[in-house]
Short mmCIF file of C-alpha atoms in Angstrom, two decimals:
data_model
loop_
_atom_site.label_atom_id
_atom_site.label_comp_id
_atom_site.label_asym_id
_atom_site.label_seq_id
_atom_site.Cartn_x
_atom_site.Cartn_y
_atom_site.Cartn_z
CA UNK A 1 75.65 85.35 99.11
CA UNK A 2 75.20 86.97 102.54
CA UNK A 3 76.09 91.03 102.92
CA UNK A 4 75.83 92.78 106.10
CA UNK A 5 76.94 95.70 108.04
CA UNK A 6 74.97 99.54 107.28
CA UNK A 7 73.91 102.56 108.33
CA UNK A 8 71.50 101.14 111.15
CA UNK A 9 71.54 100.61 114.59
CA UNK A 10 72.28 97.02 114.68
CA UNK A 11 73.95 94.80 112.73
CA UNK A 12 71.55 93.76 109.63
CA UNK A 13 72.40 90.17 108.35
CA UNK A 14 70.20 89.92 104.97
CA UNK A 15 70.54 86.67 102.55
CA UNK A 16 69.73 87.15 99.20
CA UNK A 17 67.85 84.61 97.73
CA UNK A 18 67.26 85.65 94.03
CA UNK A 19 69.21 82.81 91.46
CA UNK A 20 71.88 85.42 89.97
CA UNK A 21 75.00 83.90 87.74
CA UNK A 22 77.28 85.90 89.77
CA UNK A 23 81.03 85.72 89.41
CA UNK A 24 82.74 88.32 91.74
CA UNK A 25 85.99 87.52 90.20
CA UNK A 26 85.09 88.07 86.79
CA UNK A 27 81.97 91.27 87.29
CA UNK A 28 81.81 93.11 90.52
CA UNK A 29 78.33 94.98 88.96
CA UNK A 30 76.02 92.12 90.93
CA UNK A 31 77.96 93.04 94.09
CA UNK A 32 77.69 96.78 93.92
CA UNK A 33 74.32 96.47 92.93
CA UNK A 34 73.47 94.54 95.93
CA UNK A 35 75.59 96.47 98.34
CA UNK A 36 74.04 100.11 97.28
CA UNK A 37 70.89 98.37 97.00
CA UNK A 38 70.69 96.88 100.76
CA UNK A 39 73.36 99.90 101.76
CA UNK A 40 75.89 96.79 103.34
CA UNK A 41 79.85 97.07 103.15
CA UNK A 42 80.57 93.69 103.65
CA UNK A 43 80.06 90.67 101.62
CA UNK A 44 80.65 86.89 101.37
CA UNK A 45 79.96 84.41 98.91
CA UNK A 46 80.38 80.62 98.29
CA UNK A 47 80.46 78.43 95.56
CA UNK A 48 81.44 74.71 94.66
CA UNK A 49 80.87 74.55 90.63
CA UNK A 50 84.02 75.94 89.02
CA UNK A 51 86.58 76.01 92.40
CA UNK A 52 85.14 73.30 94.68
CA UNK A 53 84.64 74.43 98.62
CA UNK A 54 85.03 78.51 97.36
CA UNK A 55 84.73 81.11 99.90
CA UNK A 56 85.37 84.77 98.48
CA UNK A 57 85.09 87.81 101.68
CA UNK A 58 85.31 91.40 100.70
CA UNK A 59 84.02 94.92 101.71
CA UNK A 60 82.97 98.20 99.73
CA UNK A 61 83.66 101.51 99.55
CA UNK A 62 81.43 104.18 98.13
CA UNK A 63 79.35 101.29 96.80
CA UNK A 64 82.59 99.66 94.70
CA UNK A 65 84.40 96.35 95.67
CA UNK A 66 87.44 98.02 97.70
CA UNK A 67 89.28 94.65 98.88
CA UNK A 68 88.11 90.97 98.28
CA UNK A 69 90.09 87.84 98.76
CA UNK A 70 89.27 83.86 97.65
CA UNK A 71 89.40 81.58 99.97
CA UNK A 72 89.89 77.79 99.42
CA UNK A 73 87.67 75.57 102.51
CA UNK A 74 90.20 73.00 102.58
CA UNK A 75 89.50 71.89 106.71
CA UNK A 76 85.88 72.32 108.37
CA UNK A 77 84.54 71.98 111.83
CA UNK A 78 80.94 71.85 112.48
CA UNK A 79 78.88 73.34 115.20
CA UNK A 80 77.69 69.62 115.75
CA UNK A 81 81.34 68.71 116.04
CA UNK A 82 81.95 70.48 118.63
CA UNK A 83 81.85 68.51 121.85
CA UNK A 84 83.18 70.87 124.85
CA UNK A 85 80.17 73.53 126.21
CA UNK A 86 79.73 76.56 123.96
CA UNK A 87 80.16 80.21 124.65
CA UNK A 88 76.70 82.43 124.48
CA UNK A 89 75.09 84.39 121.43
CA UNK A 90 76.42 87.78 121.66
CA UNK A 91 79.94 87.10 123.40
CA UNK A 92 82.85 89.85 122.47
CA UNK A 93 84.97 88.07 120.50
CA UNK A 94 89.01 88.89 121.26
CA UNK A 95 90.86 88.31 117.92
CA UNK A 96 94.70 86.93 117.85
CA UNK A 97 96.50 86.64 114.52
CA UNK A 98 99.53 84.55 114.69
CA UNK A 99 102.37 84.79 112.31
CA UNK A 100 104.67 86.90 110.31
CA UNK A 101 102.64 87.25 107.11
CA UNK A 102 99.72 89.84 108.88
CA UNK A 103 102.40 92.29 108.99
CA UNK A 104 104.35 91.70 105.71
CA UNK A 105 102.88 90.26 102.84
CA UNK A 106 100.50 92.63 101.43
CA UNK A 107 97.61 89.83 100.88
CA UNK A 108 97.59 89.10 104.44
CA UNK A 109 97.34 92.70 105.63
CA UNK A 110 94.16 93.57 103.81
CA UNK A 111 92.74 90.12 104.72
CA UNK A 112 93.64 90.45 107.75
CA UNK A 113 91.96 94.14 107.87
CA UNK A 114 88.96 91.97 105.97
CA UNK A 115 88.50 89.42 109.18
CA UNK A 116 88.70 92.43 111.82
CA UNK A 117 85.84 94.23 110.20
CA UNK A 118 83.65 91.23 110.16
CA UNK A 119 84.36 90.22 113.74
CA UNK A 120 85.23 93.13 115.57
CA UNK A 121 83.86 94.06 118.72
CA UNK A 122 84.26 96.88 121.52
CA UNK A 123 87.69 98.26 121.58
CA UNK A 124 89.36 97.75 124.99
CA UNK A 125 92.56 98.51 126.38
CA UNK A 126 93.04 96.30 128.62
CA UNK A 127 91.37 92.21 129.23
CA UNK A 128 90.71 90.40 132.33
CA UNK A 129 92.39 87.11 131.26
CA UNK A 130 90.53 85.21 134.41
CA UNK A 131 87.02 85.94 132.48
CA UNK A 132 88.33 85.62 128.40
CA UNK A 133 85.54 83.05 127.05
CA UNK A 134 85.27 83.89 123.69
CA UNK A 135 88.51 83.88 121.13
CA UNK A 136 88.77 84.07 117.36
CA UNK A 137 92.08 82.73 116.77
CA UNK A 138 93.99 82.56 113.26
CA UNK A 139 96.89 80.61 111.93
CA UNK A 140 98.34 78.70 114.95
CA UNK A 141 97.49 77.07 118.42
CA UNK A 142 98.40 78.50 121.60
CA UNK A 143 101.26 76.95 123.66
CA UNK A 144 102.29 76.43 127.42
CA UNK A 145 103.42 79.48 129.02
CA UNK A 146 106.62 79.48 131.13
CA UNK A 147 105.93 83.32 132.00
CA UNK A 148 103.97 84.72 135.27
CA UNK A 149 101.37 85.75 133.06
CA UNK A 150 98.20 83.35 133.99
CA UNK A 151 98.44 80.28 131.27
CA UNK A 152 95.30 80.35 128.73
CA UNK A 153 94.05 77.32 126.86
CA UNK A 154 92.18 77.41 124.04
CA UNK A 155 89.34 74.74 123.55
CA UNK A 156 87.07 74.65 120.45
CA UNK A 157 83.56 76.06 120.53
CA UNK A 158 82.63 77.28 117.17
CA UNK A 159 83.17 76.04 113.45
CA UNK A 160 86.58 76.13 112.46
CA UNK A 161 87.93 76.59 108.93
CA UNK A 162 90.89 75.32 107.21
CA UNK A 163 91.65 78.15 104.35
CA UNK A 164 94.00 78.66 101.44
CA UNK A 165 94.62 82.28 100.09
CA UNK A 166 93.39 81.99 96.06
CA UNK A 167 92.92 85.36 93.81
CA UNK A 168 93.15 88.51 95.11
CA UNK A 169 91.21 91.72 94.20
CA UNK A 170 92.81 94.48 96.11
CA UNK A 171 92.50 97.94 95.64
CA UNK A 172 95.15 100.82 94.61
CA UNK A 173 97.28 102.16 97.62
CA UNK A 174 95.87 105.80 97.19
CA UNK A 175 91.89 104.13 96.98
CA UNK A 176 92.82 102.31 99.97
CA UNK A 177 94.34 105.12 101.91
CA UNK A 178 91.26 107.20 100.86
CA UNK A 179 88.87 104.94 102.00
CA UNK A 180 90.58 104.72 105.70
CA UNK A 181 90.26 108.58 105.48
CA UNK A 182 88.37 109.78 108.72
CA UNK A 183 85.75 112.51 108.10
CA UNK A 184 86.29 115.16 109.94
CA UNK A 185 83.16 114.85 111.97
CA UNK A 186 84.90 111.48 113.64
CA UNK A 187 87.89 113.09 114.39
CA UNK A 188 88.82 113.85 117.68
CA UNK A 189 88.61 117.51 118.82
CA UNK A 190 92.11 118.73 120.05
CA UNK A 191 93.32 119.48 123.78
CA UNK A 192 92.97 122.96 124.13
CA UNK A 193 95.34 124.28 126.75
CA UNK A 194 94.36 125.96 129.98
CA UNK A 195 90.74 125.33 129.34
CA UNK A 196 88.83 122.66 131.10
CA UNK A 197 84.53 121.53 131.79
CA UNK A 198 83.12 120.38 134.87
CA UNK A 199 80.71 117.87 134.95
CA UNK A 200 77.40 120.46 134.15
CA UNK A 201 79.35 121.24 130.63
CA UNK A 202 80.87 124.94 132.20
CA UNK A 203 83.93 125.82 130.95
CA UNK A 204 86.35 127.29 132.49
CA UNK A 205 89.89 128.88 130.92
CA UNK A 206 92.83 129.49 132.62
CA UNK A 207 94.51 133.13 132.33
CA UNK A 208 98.30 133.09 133.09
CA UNK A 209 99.17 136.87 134.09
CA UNK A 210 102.50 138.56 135.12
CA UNK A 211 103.16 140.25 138.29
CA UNK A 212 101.71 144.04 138.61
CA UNK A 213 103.57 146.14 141.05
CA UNK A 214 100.55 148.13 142.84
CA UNK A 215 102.62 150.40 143.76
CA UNK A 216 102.51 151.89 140.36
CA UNK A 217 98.53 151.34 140.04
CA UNK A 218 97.14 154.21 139.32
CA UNK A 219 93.85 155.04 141.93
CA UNK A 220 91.75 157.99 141.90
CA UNK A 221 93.10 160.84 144.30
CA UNK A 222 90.50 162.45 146.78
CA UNK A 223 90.89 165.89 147.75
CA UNK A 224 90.25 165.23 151.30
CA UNK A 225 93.33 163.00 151.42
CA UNK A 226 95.76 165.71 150.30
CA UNK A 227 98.13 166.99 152.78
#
């Protein structure tokens, strides 16, 4: 079983060892335990004995499972397999899912939401296509362009997995939608209007002011000025 992701710095990758009978399945109290133990969010764990070439993925919330999906290894590609040069330790993955069911079926969404948390990077607006060298791509292959857009091949360079989607253990719509809740820390502060900061943190507020005759402005009257 291998759980990672905390409140650290860096990412924390931690395999646990100990010889626990531990069916996630069946009892989620191993898991929890674990997870609030180690203070990780994200879990995986394989077996072979009862469902041969098992791979179950899930992530916590408030140190309960939230979401966690079985996986069936039916197709596997080695490191050693891999023939073509590899990309280096530490390259920014881009992620493409390919194919209707990320965006319908509900299974797919949350495992879909599963895979981005595990191999998210940097969010970026915008990618230089001309330097793209490392790509986690699911369901399908890419094909030939016939646009102007530059024409990107795919060639393998990591293990590759064939899966099949098995049980499910997904959590209730309004447990879900709380635990995508941002705190209110996180949340970014508003646009105020007509205020703006320089670089040295000053602020400075715009005042918007109607016209003010001065003829009507009333000045103090000297005595020497009086005809």
């Amino acid at each position: 079983m291998l759980m990672y992701r905390g409140n650290v710095n860096s990412m924390v990758t931690q395999v646990l060892k100990v010889k626990n009978i531990t069916r996630p399945s069946e009892d989620q109290t191993s898991l929890e335990f674990f997870s609030k133990k180690s203070d990780h969010s994200l879990f995986v764990f394989g077996s072979h004995k009862k469902r041969p070439n098992n791979l179950v993925i899930g992530h916590m919330y408030d140190y309960h499972v939230l979401d966690m999906i079985e996986l069936g290894v039916e197709k596997f590609v080695s490191l050693e397999d891999i023939k073509n040069s590899k990309c280096p330790e530490g390259t920014k993955p881009m992620l493409i899912f390919a194919g209707d069911d990320f965006d319908v079926t509900v299974a797919y969404i949350r495992l879909k939401n599963l895979l981005i948390d595990f191999f998210r990077g940097p969010i970026v607006s915008n990618t230089h296509l001309a330097g793209l060298e490392h790509v986690l791509h699911f369901t399908s292959v890419l094909r030939k362009s016939h646009c102007r857009t530059p024409r990107t091949e795919l060639e393998e360079s990591r293990p590759s997995l064939g899966l099949i989607l098995r049980r499910t253990h997904l959590a209730s719509d309004d447990l879900y939608k709380l635990s995508m809740k941002m705190p209110k820390a996180l949340k970014p502060k508003k646009k105020k209007k007509n205020v703006s900061h320089d670089t040295f943190g000053t602020t400075y507020r715009r005042i918007h002011m109607q016209d003010q005759d001065l003829n009507k402005l009333q000045t103090r009257k000297m005595k020497g000025l009086k005809k």
